[in-house]
PDB file of C-alpha atoms in Angstrom:
ATOM      1  CA  ALA A   1     144.212 -40.914  -1.604  1.00 80.00           C
ATOM      2  CA  GLN A   2     141.386 -42.514   0.290  1.00 89.00           C
ATOM      3  CA  LYS A   3     137.858 -42.635  -1.002  1.00 95.00           C
ATOM      4  CA  VAL A   4     134.618 -44.359  -0.052  1.00 98.00           C
ATOM      5  CA  THR A   5     131.842 -44.785  -2.594  1.00 98.00           C
ATOM      6  CA  GLN A   6     128.274 -45.627  -1.761  1.00 98.00           C
ATOM      7  CA  ALA A   7     126.604 -45.740  -5.130  1.00 95.00           C
ATOM      8  CA  GLN A   8     123.102 -46.220  -3.767  1.00 98.00           C
ATOM      9  CA  THR A   9     121.779 -42.810  -2.772  1.00 97.00           C
ATOM     10  CA  GLU A  10     118.382 -44.064  -1.637  1.00 98.00           C
ATOM     11  CA  ILE A  11     116.812 -47.470  -1.161  1.00 98.00           C
ATOM     12  CA  SER A  12     113.196 -48.171  -0.300  1.00 98.00           C
ATOM     13  CA  VAL A  13     111.929 -51.629   0.569  1.00 97.00           C
ATOM     14  CA  VAL A  14     108.908 -53.128   2.232  1.00 97.00           C
ATOM     15  CA  GLU A  15     109.251 -54.333   5.778  1.00 97.00           C
ATOM     16  CA  LYS A  16     110.631 -57.859   6.173  1.00 97.00           C
ATOM     17  CA  GLU A  17     112.541 -57.715   2.916  1.00 98.00           C
ATOM     18  CA  ASP A  18     116.290 -58.212   2.953  1.00 98.00           C
ATOM     19  CA  VAL A  19     118.373 -55.275   1.777  1.00 98.00           C
ATOM     20  CA  THR A  20     122.061 -54.876   0.972  1.00 98.00           C
ATOM     21  CA  LEU A  21     123.912 -51.580   1.111  1.00 98.00           C
ATOM     22  CA  ASP A  22     126.995 -51.441  -1.067  1.00 98.00           C
ATOM     23  CA  CYS A  23     130.308 -49.858  -0.167  1.00 98.00           C
ATOM     24  CA  VAL A  24     133.451 -49.686  -2.279  1.00 98.00           C
ATOM     25  CA  TYR A  25     136.627 -48.111  -0.985  1.00 98.00           C
ATOM     26  CA  GLU A  26     140.002 -46.959  -2.288  1.00 96.00           C
ATOM     27  CA  THR A  27     143.191 -46.723  -0.303  1.00 94.00           C
ATOM     28  CA  ARG A  28     146.898 -47.152  -0.870  1.00 91.00           C
ATOM     29  CA  ASP A  29     147.410 -48.345   2.675  1.00 89.00           C
ATOM     30  CA  THR A  30     147.795 -52.019   3.414  1.00 89.00           C
ATOM     31  CA  THR A  31     146.483 -51.533   6.928  1.00 90.00           C
ATOM     32  CA  TYR A  32     143.203 -49.739   7.424  1.00 93.00           C
ATOM     33  CA  TYR A  33     139.869 -49.881   9.185  1.00 93.00           C
ATOM     34  CA  LEU A  34     136.410 -49.976   7.680  1.00 95.00           C
ATOM     35  CA  PHE A  35     133.275 -48.852   9.485  1.00 95.00           C
ATOM     36  CA  TRP A  36     129.538 -48.668   9.154  1.00 97.00           C
ATOM     37  CA  TYR A  37     127.526 -45.996  10.959  1.00 96.00           C
ATOM     38  CA  LYS A  38     123.782 -45.500  11.188  1.00 97.00           C
ATOM     39  CA  GLN A  39     122.324 -42.005  11.370  1.00 96.00           C
ATOM     40  CA  PRO A  40     118.649 -41.971  12.370  1.00 95.00           C
ATOM     41  CA  PRO A  41     116.513 -38.837  11.942  1.00 92.00           C
ATOM     42  CA  SER A  42     117.595 -37.659  15.387  1.00 92.00           C
ATOM     43  CA  GLY A  43     121.056 -37.059  13.900  1.00 93.00           C
ATOM     44  CA  GLU A  44     123.493 -38.940  16.065  1.00 93.00           C
ATOM     45  CA  LEU A  45     126.030 -41.278  14.485  1.00 94.00           C
ATOM     46  CA  VAL A  46     125.492 -44.784  15.758  1.00 93.00           C
ATOM     47  CA  PHE A  47     128.495 -47.096  15.459  1.00 92.00           C
ATOM     48  CA  LEU A  48     127.637 -50.474  13.929  1.00 94.00           C
ATOM     49  CA  ILE A  49     130.897 -52.217  13.108  1.00 93.00           C
ATOM     50  CA  ARG A  50     134.648 -51.787  12.680  1.00 92.00           C
ATOM     51  CA  ARG A  51     136.680 -54.175  10.548  1.00 92.00           C
ATOM     52  CA  ASN A  52     140.468 -54.392  10.361  1.00 90.00           C
ATOM     53  CA  SER A  53     141.894 -54.851   6.873  1.00 92.00           C
ATOM     54  CA  PHE A  54     143.603 -58.061   7.940  1.00 90.00           C
ATOM     55  CA  ASP A  55     140.374 -59.665   9.034  1.00 87.00           C
ATOM     56  CA  GLU A  56     138.275 -60.730   6.078  1.00 85.00           C
ATOM     57  CA  GLN A  57     135.911 -62.878   8.048  1.00 85.00           C
ATOM     58  CA  ASN A  58     132.309 -61.992   7.500  1.00 86.00           C
ATOM     59  CA  GLU A  59     130.396 -60.924  10.567  1.00 88.00           C
ATOM     60  CA  ILE A  60     126.833 -61.416  11.664  1.00 89.00           C
ATOM     61  CA  SER A  61     125.120 -59.548  14.473  1.00 90.00           C
ATOM     62  CA  GLY A  62     121.465 -60.390  14.765  1.00 94.00           C
ATOM     63  CA  ARG A  63     119.737 -59.226  11.581  1.00 96.00           C
ATOM     64  CA  TYR A  64     122.884 -57.405  10.431  1.00 97.00           C
ATOM     65  CA  SER A  65     125.704 -58.961   8.451  1.00 96.00           C
ATOM     66  CA  TRP A  66     128.768 -57.611   6.724  1.00 96.00           C
ATOM     67  CA  ASN A  67     130.685 -58.988   3.767  1.00 96.00           C
ATOM     68  CA  PHE A  68     134.268 -57.759   3.460  1.00 95.00           C
ATOM     69  CA  GLN A  69     136.081 -58.633   0.230  1.00 95.00           C
ATOM     70  CA  LYS A  70     139.554 -57.194  -0.204  1.00 93.00           C
ATOM     71  CA  SER A  71     139.771 -58.524  -3.756  1.00 93.00           C
ATOM     72  CA  THR A  72     136.984 -56.178  -4.833  1.00 95.00           C
ATOM     73  CA  SER A  73     137.612 -53.482  -2.171  1.00 96.00           C
ATOM     74  CA  SER A  74     134.075 -53.851  -0.953  1.00 97.00           C
ATOM     75  CA  PHE A  75     132.480 -53.885   2.476  1.00 97.00           C
ATOM     76  CA  ASN A  76     128.772 -54.504   1.980  1.00 97.00           C
ATOM     77  CA  PHE A  77     126.118 -54.433   4.671  1.00 97.00           C
ATOM     78  CA  THR A  78     122.999 -56.601   4.644  1.00 98.00           C
ATOM     79  CA  ILE A  79     119.940 -56.212   6.815  1.00 98.00           C
ATOM     80  CA  THR A  80     117.807 -59.329   6.959  1.00 97.00           C
ATOM     81  CA  ALA A  81     114.061 -59.103   7.588  1.00 97.00           C
ATOM     82  CA  SER A  82     114.156 -55.315   7.631  1.00 97.00           C
ATOM     83  CA  GLN A  83     112.061 -53.342  10.097  1.00 97.00           C
ATOM     84  CA  VAL A  84     110.701 -49.806  10.047  1.00 96.00           C
ATOM     85  CA  VAL A  85     113.173 -48.884  12.801  1.00 96.00           C
ATOM     86  CA  ASP A  86     116.001 -49.617  10.378  1.00 97.00           C
ATOM     87  CA  SER A  87     115.030 -46.514   8.398  1.00 97.00           C
ATOM     88  CA  ALA A  88     118.019 -44.196   8.547  1.00 98.00           C
ATOM     89  CA  VAL A  89     121.004 -42.961   6.592  1.00 98.00           C
ATOM     90  CA  TYR A  90     123.857 -45.440   6.633  1.00 98.00           C
ATOM     91  CA  PHE A  91     127.454 -44.380   6.152  1.00 98.00           C
ATOM     92  CA  CYS A  92     130.380 -46.557   5.215  1.00 98.00           C
ATOM     93  CA  ALA A  93     133.735 -45.118   6.325  1.00 97.00           C
ATOM     94  CA  LEU A  94     137.470 -45.754   6.136  1.00 95.00           C
ATOM     95  CA  SER A  95     140.496 -44.773   8.180  1.00 92.00           C
ATOM     96  CA  GLU A  96     144.178 -45.520   7.980  1.00 85.00           C
ATOM     97  CA  ALA A  97     145.663 -47.624  10.725  1.00 76.00           C
ATOM     98  CA  ARG A  98     149.104 -46.057  10.480  1.00 68.00           C
ATOM     99  CA  SER A  99     148.700 -43.683  13.369  1.00 65.00           C
ATOM    100  CA  SER A 100     146.422 -43.027  16.254  1.00 61.00           C
ATOM    101  CA  ALA A 101     145.382 -39.663  14.811  1.00 71.00           C
ATOM    102  CA  SER A 102     144.077 -40.882  11.463  1.00 84.00           C
ATOM    103  CA  LYS A 103     140.805 -39.296  10.471  1.00 89.00           C
ATOM    104  CA  ILE A 104     137.752 -41.167   9.224  1.00 92.00           C
ATOM    105  CA  ILE A 105     136.638 -40.604   5.639  1.00 94.00           C
ATOM    106  CA  PHE A 106     132.922 -41.120   5.071  1.00 97.00           C
ATOM    107  CA  GLY A 107     131.044 -42.200   1.998  1.00 98.00           C
ATOM    108  CA  SER A 108     128.129 -40.081   0.841  1.00 97.00           C
ATOM    109  CA  GLY A 109     125.637 -42.299   2.630  1.00 98.00           C
ATOM    110  CA  THR A 110     122.631 -44.392   1.623  1.00 98.00           C
ATOM    111  CA  ARG A 111     119.196 -43.322   2.797  1.00 98.00           C
ATOM    112  CA  LEU A 112     117.240 -46.454   3.627  1.00 98.00           C
ATOM    113  CA  SER A 113     113.474 -46.286   3.940  1.00 98.00           C
ATOM    114  CA  ILE A 114     111.560 -49.276   5.207  1.00 97.00           C
ATOM    115  CA  ARG A 115     107.848 -49.133   4.355  1.00 96.00           C
ATOM    116  CA  PRO A 116     105.334 -50.888   6.599  1.00 94.00           C
TER     117      PRO A 116
ATOM    118  CA  ALA B   1     130.513 -45.829  30.206  1.00 65.00           C
ATOM    119  CA  ALA B   2     131.479 -42.230  29.610  1.00 76.00           C
ATOM    120  CA  GLY B   3     130.925 -40.945  26.101  1.00 92.00           C
ATOM    121  CA  VAL B   4     132.065 -37.927  24.131  1.00 96.00           C
ATOM    122  CA  ILE B   5     130.214 -34.897  25.415  1.00 97.00           C
ATOM    123  CA  GLN B   6     129.414 -32.008  23.130  1.00 98.00           C
ATOM    124  CA  SER B   7     127.898 -28.726  24.157  1.00 97.00           C
ATOM    125  CA  PRO B   8     125.652 -27.084  23.418  1.00 98.00           C
ATOM    126  CA  ARG B   9     123.323 -29.541  21.665  1.00 97.00           C
ATOM    127  CA  HIS B  10     121.608 -26.767  19.750  1.00 97.00           C
ATOM    128  CA  LEU B  11     122.749 -23.252  18.923  1.00 98.00           C
ATOM    129  CA  ILE B  12     121.077 -20.483  16.991  1.00 98.00           C
ATOM    130  CA  LYS B  13     123.194 -17.542  15.879  1.00 98.00           C
ATOM    131  CA  GLU B  14     122.760 -14.624  13.550  1.00 98.00           C
ATOM    132  CA  LYS B  15     124.920 -13.946  10.522  1.00 98.00           C
ATOM    133  CA  ARG B  16     128.287 -12.396  11.352  1.00 97.00           C
ATOM    134  CA  GLU B  17     128.109 -13.565  14.963  1.00 98.00           C
ATOM    135  CA  THR B  18     130.611 -15.870  16.669  1.00 98.00           C
ATOM    136  CA  ALA B  19     130.001 -19.360  18.024  1.00 98.00           C
ATOM    137  CA  THR B  20     132.042 -21.650  20.241  1.00 98.00           C
ATOM    138  CA  LEU B  21     131.427 -25.375  20.320  1.00 98.00           C
ATOM    139  CA  LYS B  22     132.895 -27.553  23.029  1.00 98.00           C
ATOM    140  CA  CYS B  23     133.914 -31.184  23.079  1.00 98.00           C
ATOM    141  CA  TYR B  24     134.879 -33.318  26.066  1.00 97.00           C
ATOM    142  CA  PRO B  25     136.528 -36.558  24.936  1.00 95.00           C
ATOM    143  CA  ILE B  26     136.402 -39.903  26.640  1.00 94.00           C
ATOM    144  CA  PRO B  27     138.942 -40.031  29.502  1.00 91.00           C
ATOM    145  CA  ARG B  28     142.377 -41.200  28.335  1.00 86.00           C
ATOM    146  CA  HIS B  29     141.526 -40.506  24.695  1.00 89.00           C
ATOM    147  CA  ASP B  30     144.295 -38.261  23.434  1.00 87.00           C
ATOM    148  CA  THR B  31     142.975 -37.406  19.959  1.00 91.00           C
ATOM    149  CA  VAL B  32     140.013 -35.225  19.078  1.00 95.00           C
ATOM    150  CA  TYR B  33     138.450 -34.757  15.641  1.00 95.00           C
ATOM    151  CA  TRP B  34     135.913 -32.216  14.398  1.00 97.00           C
ATOM    152  CA  TYR B  35     133.488 -32.881  11.565  1.00 97.00           C
ATOM    153  CA  GLN B  36     130.883 -30.731   9.817  1.00 98.00           C
ATOM    154  CA  GLN B  37     127.780 -32.301   8.306  1.00 98.00           C
ATOM    155  CA  GLY B  38     125.633 -30.062   6.133  1.00 97.00           C
ATOM    156  CA  PRO B  39     122.010 -30.974   5.335  1.00 94.00           C
ATOM    157  CA  GLY B  40     121.897 -34.131   3.246  1.00 94.00           C
ATOM    158  CA  GLN B  41     125.686 -34.411   3.254  1.00 96.00           C
ATOM    159  CA  ASP B  42     128.171 -36.809   4.772  1.00 96.00           C
ATOM    160  CA  PRO B  43     130.342 -35.651   7.683  1.00 97.00           C
ATOM    161  CA  GLN B  44     133.348 -33.714   6.406  1.00 96.00           C
ATOM    162  CA  PHE B  45     136.585 -33.673   8.378  1.00 96.00           C
ATOM    163  CA  LEU B  46     137.592 -30.238   9.652  1.00 97.00           C
ATOM    164  CA  ILE B  47     140.553 -30.628  11.989  1.00 96.00           C
ATOM    165  CA  SER B  48     142.115 -32.952  14.551  1.00 94.00           C
ATOM    166  CA  PHE B  49     144.365 -32.672  17.573  1.00 94.00           C
ATOM    167  CA  TYR B  50     146.715 -35.224  19.094  1.00 90.00           C
ATOM    168  CA  GLU B  51     148.179 -34.548  22.512  1.00 89.00           C
ATOM    169  CA  LYS B  52     147.054 -30.913  22.289  1.00 90.00           C
ATOM    170  CA  MET B  53     148.815 -30.287  18.975  1.00 93.00           C
ATOM    171  CA  GLN B  54     147.047 -29.954  15.635  1.00 93.00           C
ATOM    172  CA  SER B  55     147.629 -33.211  13.802  1.00 91.00           C
ATOM    173  CA  ASP B  56     145.617 -32.868  10.596  1.00 91.00           C
ATOM    174  CA  LYS B  57     143.561 -30.272   8.810  1.00 93.00           C
ATOM    175  CA  GLY B  58     140.734 -30.716   6.360  1.00 93.00           C
ATOM    176  CA  SER B  59     138.362 -28.308   4.687  1.00 88.00           C
ATOM    177  CA  ILE B  60     138.145 -25.893   7.598  1.00 94.00           C
ATOM    178  CA  PRO B  61     137.411 -22.270   6.672  1.00 95.00           C
ATOM    179  CA  ASP B  62     139.864 -19.611   7.797  1.00 96.00           C
ATOM    180  CA  ARG B  63     137.035 -18.128   9.881  1.00 97.00           C
ATOM    181  CA  PHE B  64     137.150 -21.236  12.054  1.00 97.00           C
ATOM    182  CA  SER B  65     139.804 -22.089  14.596  1.00 97.00           C
ATOM    183  CA  ALA B  66     140.149 -24.826  17.148  1.00 97.00           C
ATOM    184  CA  GLN B  67     142.366 -25.942  19.949  1.00 96.00           C
ATOM    185  CA  GLN B  68     142.784 -28.729  22.448  1.00 96.00           C
ATOM    186  CA  PHE B  69     143.389 -27.775  26.057  1.00 95.00           C
ATOM    187  CA  SER B  70     145.522 -29.315  28.785  1.00 93.00           C
ATOM    188  CA  ASP B  71     142.545 -31.352  30.037  1.00 92.00           C
ATOM    189  CA  TYR B  72     142.117 -32.672  26.450  1.00 93.00           C
ATOM    190  CA  HIS B  73     138.798 -30.972  25.846  1.00 95.00           C
ATOM    191  CA  SER B  74     138.568 -29.098  22.579  1.00 97.00           C
ATOM    192  CA  GLU B  75     136.779 -26.001  21.352  1.00 98.00           C
ATOM    193  CA  LEU B  76     135.823 -25.035  17.823  1.00 98.00           C
ATOM    194  CA  ASN B  77     135.542 -21.280  17.381  1.00 98.00           C
ATOM    195  CA  MET B  78     133.588 -19.992  14.432  1.00 98.00           C
ATOM    196  CA  SER B  79     133.557 -16.302  13.559  1.00 97.00           C
ATOM    197  CA  SER B  80     131.716 -14.173  10.983  1.00 98.00           C
ATOM    198  CA  LEU B  81     129.080 -16.853  10.724  1.00 98.00           C
ATOM    199  CA  GLU B  82     127.408 -17.375   7.370  1.00 98.00           C
ATOM    200  CA  LEU B  83     124.116 -19.051   6.508  1.00 97.00           C
ATOM    201  CA  GLY B  84     126.107 -21.894   4.943  1.00 97.00           C
ATOM    202  CA  ASP B  85     127.687 -22.690   8.299  1.00 98.00           C
ATOM    203  CA  SER B  86     124.363 -24.125   9.442  1.00 98.00           C
ATOM    204  CA  ALA B  87     125.161 -27.776  10.012  1.00 98.00           C
ATOM    205  CA  LEU B  88     125.578 -30.563  12.478  1.00 98.00           C
ATOM    206  CA  TYR B  89     129.035 -30.456  14.052  1.00 98.00           C
ATOM    207  CA  PHE B  90     130.416 -33.681  15.418  1.00 98.00           C
ATOM    208  CA  CYS B  91     133.336 -34.215  17.681  1.00 97.00           C
ATOM    209  CA  ALA B  92     134.997 -37.622  17.978  1.00 95.00           C
ATOM    210  CA  SER B  93     137.781 -38.891  20.176  1.00 93.00           C
ATOM    211  CA  SER B  94     140.102 -41.848  19.949  1.00 90.00           C
ATOM    212  CA  PRO B  95     142.706 -43.497  22.173  1.00 85.00           C
ATOM    213  CA  ARG B  96     146.338 -44.133  21.312  1.00 74.00           C
ATOM    214  CA  GLU B  97     145.475 -47.335  19.418  1.00 72.00           C
ATOM    215  CA  ALA B  98     144.295 -46.644  15.877  1.00 66.00           C
ATOM    216  CA  GLY B  99     140.714 -47.187  14.812  1.00 69.00           C
ATOM    217  CA  GLY B 100     138.864 -46.715  18.089  1.00 78.00           C
ATOM    218  CA  TYR B 101     136.659 -43.699  17.399  1.00 88.00           C
ATOM    219  CA  THR B 102     133.737 -42.514  19.480  1.00 91.00           C
ATOM    220  CA  PHE B 103     131.468 -39.751  18.218  1.00 95.00           C
ATOM    221  CA  GLY B 104     129.573 -37.262  20.306  1.00 96.00           C
ATOM    222  CA  SER B 105     125.888 -36.569  19.735  1.00 96.00           C
ATOM    223  CA  GLY B 106     126.701 -33.441  17.779  1.00 97.00           C
ATOM    224  CA  THR B 107     125.889 -29.747  17.999  1.00 98.00           C
ATOM    225  CA  ARG B 108     123.259 -28.488  15.613  1.00 97.00           C
ATOM    226  CA  LEU B 109     124.160 -24.943  14.598  1.00 98.00           C
ATOM    227  CA  THR B 110     121.577 -22.810  12.853  1.00 98.00           C
ATOM    228  CA  VAL B 111     122.650 -19.465  11.431  1.00 98.00           C
ATOM    229  CA  VAL B 112     119.791 -17.086  10.695  1.00 97.00           C
TER     230      VAL B 112
END
């Protein structure tokens, strides 16, 4: 069975602080995809990143970075120099890569609040 | 670039009424997924279709049904609406290659 755990329900930091959102996943598949989505108050799901299970290279995109470690089944997300606009709910998600019709399983989300 | 189109964006219905949500996938995407996100919850998978056939089923109530049409758009039909059906409903589509999902902006359903 697949499962995504985001243990941090809510995080609140002051602007310009760095913040890391944790994500731990479970799957029996050897091939899978991991995702991060941002959901601002407006409600839409904003795609941030997709990572293939065979690619353990860390990725940096501006102030965002992701650390994928298969050994610990973790896919953590760090925001550097946080800004108020980063306030949102962030979801980590997992899907199998076996077929083209594999659904995405979401974690419970982490609500991030950035205080001015 | 074309995105996944969901309509309507907002819908208000009374208890026991029926609602139909529509989803237009990205062209050449052959798989459609439906998700329900209750207040403060994560999106929960309801059902998916691949090449117009149901491919997977999640926690979809019997009062709900869905289908994918010949033009690949999909509709989620919800009958005997209950207050607990109030949620954000997302549709996503993906192409033949695994892992390429695109979500629509969602339909916010309020049952009063």
